[in-house]
Coordinates of C-alpha atoms in Angstrom, one line a residue:
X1 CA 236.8 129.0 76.7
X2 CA 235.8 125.8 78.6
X3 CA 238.8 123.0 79.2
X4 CA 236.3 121.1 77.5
X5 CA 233.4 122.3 75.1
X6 CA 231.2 120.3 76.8
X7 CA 231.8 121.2 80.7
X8 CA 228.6 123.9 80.6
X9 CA 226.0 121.5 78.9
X10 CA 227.3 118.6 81.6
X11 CA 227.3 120.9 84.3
X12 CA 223.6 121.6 83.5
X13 CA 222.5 118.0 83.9
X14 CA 222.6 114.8 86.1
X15 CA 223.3 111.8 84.1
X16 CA 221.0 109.5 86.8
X17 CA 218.2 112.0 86.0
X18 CA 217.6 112.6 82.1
X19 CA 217.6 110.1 79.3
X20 CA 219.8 112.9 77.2
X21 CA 223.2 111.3 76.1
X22 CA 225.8 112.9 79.1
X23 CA 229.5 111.4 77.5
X24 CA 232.5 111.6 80.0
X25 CA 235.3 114.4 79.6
X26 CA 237.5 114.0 77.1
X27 CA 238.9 115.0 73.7
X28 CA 236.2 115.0 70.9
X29 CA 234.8 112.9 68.5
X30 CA 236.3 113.6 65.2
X31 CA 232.9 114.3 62.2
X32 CA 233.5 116.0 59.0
X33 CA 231.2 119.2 60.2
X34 CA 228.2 118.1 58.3
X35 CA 225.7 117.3 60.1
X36 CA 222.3 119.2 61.2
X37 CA 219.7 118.7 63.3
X38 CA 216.2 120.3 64.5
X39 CA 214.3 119.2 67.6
X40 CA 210.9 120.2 68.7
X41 CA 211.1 121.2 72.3
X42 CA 208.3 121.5 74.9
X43 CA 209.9 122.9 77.0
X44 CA 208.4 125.9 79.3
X45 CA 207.2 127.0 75.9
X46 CA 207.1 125.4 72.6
X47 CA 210.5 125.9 70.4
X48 CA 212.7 124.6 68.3
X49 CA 215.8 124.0 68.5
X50 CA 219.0 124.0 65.6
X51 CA 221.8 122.1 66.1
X52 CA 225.1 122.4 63.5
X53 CA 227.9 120.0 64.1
X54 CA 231.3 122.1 64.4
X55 CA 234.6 120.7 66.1
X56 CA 233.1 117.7 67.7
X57 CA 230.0 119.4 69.0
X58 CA 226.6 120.3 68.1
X59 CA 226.8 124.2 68.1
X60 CA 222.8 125.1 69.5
X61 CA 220.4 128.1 69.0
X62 CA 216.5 127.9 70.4
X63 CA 214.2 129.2 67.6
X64 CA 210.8 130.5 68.8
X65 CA 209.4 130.4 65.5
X66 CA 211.7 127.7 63.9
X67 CA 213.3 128.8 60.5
X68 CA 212.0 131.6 58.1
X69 CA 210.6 129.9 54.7
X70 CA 211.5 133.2 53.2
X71 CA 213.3 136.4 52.6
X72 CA 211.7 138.7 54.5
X73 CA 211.7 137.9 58.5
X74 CA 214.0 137.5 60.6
X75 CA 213.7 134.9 63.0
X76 CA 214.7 135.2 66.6
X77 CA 217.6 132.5 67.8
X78 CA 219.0 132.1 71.2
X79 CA 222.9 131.4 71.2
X80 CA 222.9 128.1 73.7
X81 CA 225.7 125.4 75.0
X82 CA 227.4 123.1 72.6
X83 CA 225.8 119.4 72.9
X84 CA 227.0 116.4 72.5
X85 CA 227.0 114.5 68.4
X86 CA 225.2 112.1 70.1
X87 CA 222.2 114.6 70.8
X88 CA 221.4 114.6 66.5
X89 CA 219.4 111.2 67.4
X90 CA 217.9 111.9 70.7
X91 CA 214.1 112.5 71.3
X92 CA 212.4 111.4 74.9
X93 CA 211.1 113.2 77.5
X94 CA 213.4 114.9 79.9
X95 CA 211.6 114.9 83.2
X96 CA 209.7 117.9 84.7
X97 CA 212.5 120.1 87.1
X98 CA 215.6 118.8 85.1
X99 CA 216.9 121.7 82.9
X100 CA 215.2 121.9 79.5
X101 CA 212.4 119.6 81.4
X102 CA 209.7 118.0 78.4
X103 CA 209.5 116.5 75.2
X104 CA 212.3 116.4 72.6
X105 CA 211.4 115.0 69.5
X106 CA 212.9 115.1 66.0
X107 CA 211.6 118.1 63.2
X108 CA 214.4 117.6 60.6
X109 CA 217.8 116.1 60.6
X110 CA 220.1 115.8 57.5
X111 CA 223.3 117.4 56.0
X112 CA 224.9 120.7 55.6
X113 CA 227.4 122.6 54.0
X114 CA 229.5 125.6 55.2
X115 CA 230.1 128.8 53.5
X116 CA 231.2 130.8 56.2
X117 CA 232.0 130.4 59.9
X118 CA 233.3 133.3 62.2
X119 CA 231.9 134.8 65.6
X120 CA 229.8 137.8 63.6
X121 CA 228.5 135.1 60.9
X122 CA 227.2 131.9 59.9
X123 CA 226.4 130.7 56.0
X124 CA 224.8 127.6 55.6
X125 CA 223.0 125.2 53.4
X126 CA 220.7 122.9 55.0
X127 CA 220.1 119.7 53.3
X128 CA 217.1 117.5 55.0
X129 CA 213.2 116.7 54.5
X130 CA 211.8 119.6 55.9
X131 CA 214.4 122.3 56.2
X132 CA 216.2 123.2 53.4
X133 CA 218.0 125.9 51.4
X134 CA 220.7 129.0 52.2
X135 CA 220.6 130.8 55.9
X136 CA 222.6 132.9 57.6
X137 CA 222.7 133.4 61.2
X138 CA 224.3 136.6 62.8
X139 CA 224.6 138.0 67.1
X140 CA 222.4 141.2 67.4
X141 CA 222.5 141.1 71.5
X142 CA 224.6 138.7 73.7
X143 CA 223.1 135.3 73.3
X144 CA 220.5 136.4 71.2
X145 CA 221.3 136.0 67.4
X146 CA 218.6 136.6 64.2
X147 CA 218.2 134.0 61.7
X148 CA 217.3 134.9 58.1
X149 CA 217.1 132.9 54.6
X150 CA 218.9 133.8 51.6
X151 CA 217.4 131.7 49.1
X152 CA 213.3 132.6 47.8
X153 CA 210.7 130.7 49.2
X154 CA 210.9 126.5 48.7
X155 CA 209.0 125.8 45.4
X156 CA 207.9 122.3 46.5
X157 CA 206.0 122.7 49.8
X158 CA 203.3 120.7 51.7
X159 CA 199.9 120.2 49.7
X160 CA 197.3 122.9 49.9
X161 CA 195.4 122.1 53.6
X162 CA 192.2 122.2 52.0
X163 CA 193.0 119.0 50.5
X164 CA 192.8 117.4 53.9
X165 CA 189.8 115.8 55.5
X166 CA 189.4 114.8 58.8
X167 CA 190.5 111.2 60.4
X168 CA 187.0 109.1 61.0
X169 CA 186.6 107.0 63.6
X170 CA 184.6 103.7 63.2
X171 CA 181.4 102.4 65.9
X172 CA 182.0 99.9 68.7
X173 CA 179.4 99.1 70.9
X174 CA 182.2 97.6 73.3
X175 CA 185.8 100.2 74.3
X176 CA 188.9 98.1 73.5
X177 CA 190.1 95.1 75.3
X178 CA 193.5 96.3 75.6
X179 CA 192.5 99.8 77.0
X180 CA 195.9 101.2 78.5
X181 CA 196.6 101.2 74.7
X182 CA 194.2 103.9 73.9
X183 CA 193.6 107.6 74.4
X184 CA 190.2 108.5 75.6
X185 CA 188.2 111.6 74.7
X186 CA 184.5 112.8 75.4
X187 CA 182.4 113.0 72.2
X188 CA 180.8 116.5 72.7
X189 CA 179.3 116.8 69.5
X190 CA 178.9 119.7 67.1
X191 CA 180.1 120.1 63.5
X192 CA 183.7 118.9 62.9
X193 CA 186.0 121.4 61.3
X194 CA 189.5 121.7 59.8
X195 CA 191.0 124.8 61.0
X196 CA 193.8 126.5 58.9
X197 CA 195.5 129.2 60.7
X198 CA 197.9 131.3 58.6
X199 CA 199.1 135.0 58.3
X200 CA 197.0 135.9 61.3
X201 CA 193.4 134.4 60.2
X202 CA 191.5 131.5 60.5
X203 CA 189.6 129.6 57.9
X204 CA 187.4 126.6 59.2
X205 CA 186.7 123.4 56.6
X206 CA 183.8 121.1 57.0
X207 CA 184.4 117.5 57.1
X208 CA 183.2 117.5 53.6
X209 CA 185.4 120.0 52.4
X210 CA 183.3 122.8 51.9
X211 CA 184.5 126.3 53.6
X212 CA 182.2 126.8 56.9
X213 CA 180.7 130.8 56.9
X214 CA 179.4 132.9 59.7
X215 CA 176.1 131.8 57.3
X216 CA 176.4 128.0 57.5
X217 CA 177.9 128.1 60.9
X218 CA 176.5 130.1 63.4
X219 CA 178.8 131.6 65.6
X220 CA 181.5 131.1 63.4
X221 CA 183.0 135.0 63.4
X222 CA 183.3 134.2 67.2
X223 CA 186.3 132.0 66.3
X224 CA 188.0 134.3 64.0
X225 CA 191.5 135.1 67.0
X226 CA 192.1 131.9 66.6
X227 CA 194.4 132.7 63.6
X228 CA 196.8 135.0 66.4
X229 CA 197.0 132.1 68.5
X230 CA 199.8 129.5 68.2
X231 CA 202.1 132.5 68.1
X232 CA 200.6 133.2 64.9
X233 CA 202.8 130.3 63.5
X234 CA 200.7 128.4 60.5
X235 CA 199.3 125.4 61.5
X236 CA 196.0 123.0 60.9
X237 CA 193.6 122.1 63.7
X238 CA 191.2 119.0 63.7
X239 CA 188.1 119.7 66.1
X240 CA 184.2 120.4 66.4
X241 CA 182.3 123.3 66.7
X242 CA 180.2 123.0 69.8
X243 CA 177.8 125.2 71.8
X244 CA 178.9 124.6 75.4
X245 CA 176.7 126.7 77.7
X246 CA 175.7 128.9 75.6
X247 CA 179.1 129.7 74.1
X248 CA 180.9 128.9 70.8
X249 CA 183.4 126.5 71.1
X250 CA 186.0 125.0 68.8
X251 CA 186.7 122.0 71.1
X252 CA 190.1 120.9 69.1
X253 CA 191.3 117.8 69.5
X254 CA 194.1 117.3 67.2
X255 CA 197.3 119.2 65.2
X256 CA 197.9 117.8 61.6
X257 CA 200.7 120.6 60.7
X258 CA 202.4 123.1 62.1
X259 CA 204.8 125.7 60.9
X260 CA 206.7 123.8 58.3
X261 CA 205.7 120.6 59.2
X262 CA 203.5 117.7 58.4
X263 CA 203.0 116.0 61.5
X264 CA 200.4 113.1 60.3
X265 CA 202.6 110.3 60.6
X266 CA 203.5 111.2 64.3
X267 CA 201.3 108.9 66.9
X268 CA 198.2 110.4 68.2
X269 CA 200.4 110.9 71.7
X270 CA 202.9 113.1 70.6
X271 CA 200.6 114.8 68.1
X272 CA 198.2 115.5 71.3
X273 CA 201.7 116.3 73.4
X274 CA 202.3 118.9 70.6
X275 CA 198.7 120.2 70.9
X276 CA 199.0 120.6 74.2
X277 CA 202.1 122.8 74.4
X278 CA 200.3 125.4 72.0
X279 CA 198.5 126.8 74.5
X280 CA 195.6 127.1 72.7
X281 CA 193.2 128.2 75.7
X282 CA 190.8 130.8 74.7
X283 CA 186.4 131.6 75.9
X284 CA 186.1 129.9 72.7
X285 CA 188.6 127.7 71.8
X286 CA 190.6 125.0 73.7
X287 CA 192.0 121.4 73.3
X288 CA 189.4 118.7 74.0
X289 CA 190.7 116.5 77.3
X290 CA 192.3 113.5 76.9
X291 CA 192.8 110.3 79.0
X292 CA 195.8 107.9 78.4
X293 CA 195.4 104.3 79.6
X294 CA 191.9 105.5 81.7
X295 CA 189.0 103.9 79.6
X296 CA 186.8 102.7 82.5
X297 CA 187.3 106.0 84.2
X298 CA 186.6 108.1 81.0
X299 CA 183.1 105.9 80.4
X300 CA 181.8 106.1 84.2
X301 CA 182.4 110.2 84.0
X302 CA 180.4 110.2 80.4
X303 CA 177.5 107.8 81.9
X304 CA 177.4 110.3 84.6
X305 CA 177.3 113.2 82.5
X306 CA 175.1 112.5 79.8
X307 CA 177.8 112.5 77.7
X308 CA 176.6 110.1 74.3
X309 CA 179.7 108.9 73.6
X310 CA 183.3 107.9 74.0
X311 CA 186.0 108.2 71.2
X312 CA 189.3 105.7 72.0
X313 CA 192.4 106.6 69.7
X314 CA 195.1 104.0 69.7
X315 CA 198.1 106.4 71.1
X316 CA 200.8 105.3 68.5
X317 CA 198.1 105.6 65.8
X318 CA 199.0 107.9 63.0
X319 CA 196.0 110.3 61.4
X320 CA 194.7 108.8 57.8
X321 CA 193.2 112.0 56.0
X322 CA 190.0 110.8 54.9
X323 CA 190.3 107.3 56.5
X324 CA 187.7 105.4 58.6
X325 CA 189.6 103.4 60.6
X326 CA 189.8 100.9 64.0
X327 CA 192.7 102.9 64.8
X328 CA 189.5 105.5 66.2
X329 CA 187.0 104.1 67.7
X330 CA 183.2 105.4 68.9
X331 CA 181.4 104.1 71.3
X332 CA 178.0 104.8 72.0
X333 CA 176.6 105.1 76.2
X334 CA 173.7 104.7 77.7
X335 CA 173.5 107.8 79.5
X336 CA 172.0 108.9 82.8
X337 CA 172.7 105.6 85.0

């Protein structure tokens, strides 16, 4: 064992380099072994990451596929260095070629309890807003370890996504003075759809809630992989169906929930951050372009391109369900000049 628990997790980063809390050698802090917390990581590849305070540290496993919400899978989660207590609060972005290099934000943070704590096996009960109820975690393969949860399935989870309805956006005939503020996307058109990924399939919602068919929706079977994308983890897409030389295309420009997690009250910057890290890339599907702090350069390119219009989305907006609101804005071009 390490002189000091910490010495791996420092010797993996430069202080002068990431905003992640680096404390000096030394003995400890003393905690009463309570504490949890889960970040989203966007790292190389989208994860999540469990932290369990233990002896002064954070004890750490990356989760692929964040925690089972029942009985029956195992979850993968890699065995990683002890962090610092200070790293339950931290989210930023830890800059591209540093170790762990991307976005760290905040899933679920609370309290736990121990049952059992020994090298072949860890019982706990989780205590926080998202992430709750009785897991055990167990080593299978050096660092590799399996997760699993040993209470049934939470009876109070997130509203059924067909409730939702998509974000509106409200006309301007001018963008915003204060441009930098805003995100900037190309209106392509087409019929705006909720997509609900679950279990493998897709299901796509009309703005007005009615389910979309390969009947009402031409070309719609064309979209049915989307459900095995997003690592097949459950999640509900904002977007519009588009015809884009010929081709099908769900053009998606926003991620209301994903895996066990409601993500509406995030800003539209880390909610497109998150999109972005799904790698959902596909002939026909992909996650519409976006432009932070570049109005004037978004407009001139959709004047030039025929383009009809110009959404700007204020990047610490959250997404009303529903909602028409100046946090969204249209605005019409004069094309072709």
């Amino acid at each position: 064992m390490p002189a000091d628990k910490l010495d791996t997790y420092r010797s993996k980063r430069d202080a002068a380099r990431t905003p992640e809390p680096v404390p000096e050698p030394g003995p400890p802090p003393t905690g009463n072994d309570d504490t949890f917390v889960i970040q989203e990581h966007h790292a190389r590849r989208l994860h999540w990451d469990l932290r369990l305070e233990r002896d002064g540290v954070l004890v750490s496993w990356a989760i692929p596929k964040c925690l089972p919400l029942d009985r029956t899978p195992n979850h993968l989660a890699v065995h990683t260095e002890d962090h610092p207590l200070e790293y339950a609060t931290f989210e930023g972005e830890i800059a591209a070629g540093e170790y762990g290099g991307g976005l760290m934000l905040i899933w679920d943070r609370g309290t736990y309890e121990t049952e059992k704590w020994t090298d072949r096996e860890i019982k706990f009960v989780l205590h926080g807003t998202r992430s709750s109820g009785r897991y055990v975690l167990f080593p299978t393969d050096g660092k590799n370890w399996m997760i699993h949860r040993m209470d049934p399935p939470p009876r109070e989870g997130l509203p059924p996504a067909d409730g939702l309805r998509p974000m509106l956006a409200e006309d301007r005939k001018r963008p915003p003075r204060d441009q930098e503020a805003y995100g900037y996307e190309f209106d392509l058109g087409g019929t705006r759809a909720l997509a609900i990924l679950g279990e493998g399939k897709a299901r796509f919602v009309g703005a007005d809630g009615v389910p979309l068919t390969p009947r009402t929706t031409p070309g719609l079977e064309e979209l049915a992989g989307l459900g095995k994308a997003a690592w097949g983890l459950p999640a509900v897409l904002d977007g519009r169906i588009a015809e884009v030389g010929g081709t099908v295309i769900y053009m998606i420009f926003d991620v209301l929930r994903l895996n066990t997690g409601d993500l509406l009250g995030r800003s539209y910057r880390d909610r497109r951050r998150t999109l972005d890290h799904l790698s959902l890339r596909d002939r026909h599907w992909q996650p519409t372009p976006w432009f932070p702090g570049d109005g004037e350069a978004v407009l001139k390119v959709a004047r030039d391109q025929g383009i009809p219009a110009v959404l700007a989305k204020r990047l610490d907006s959250p997404y009303l369900p529903g909602a028409r609101s100046p946090y969204w804005l249209r605005v019409p071009l004069e094309t072709g000049g």
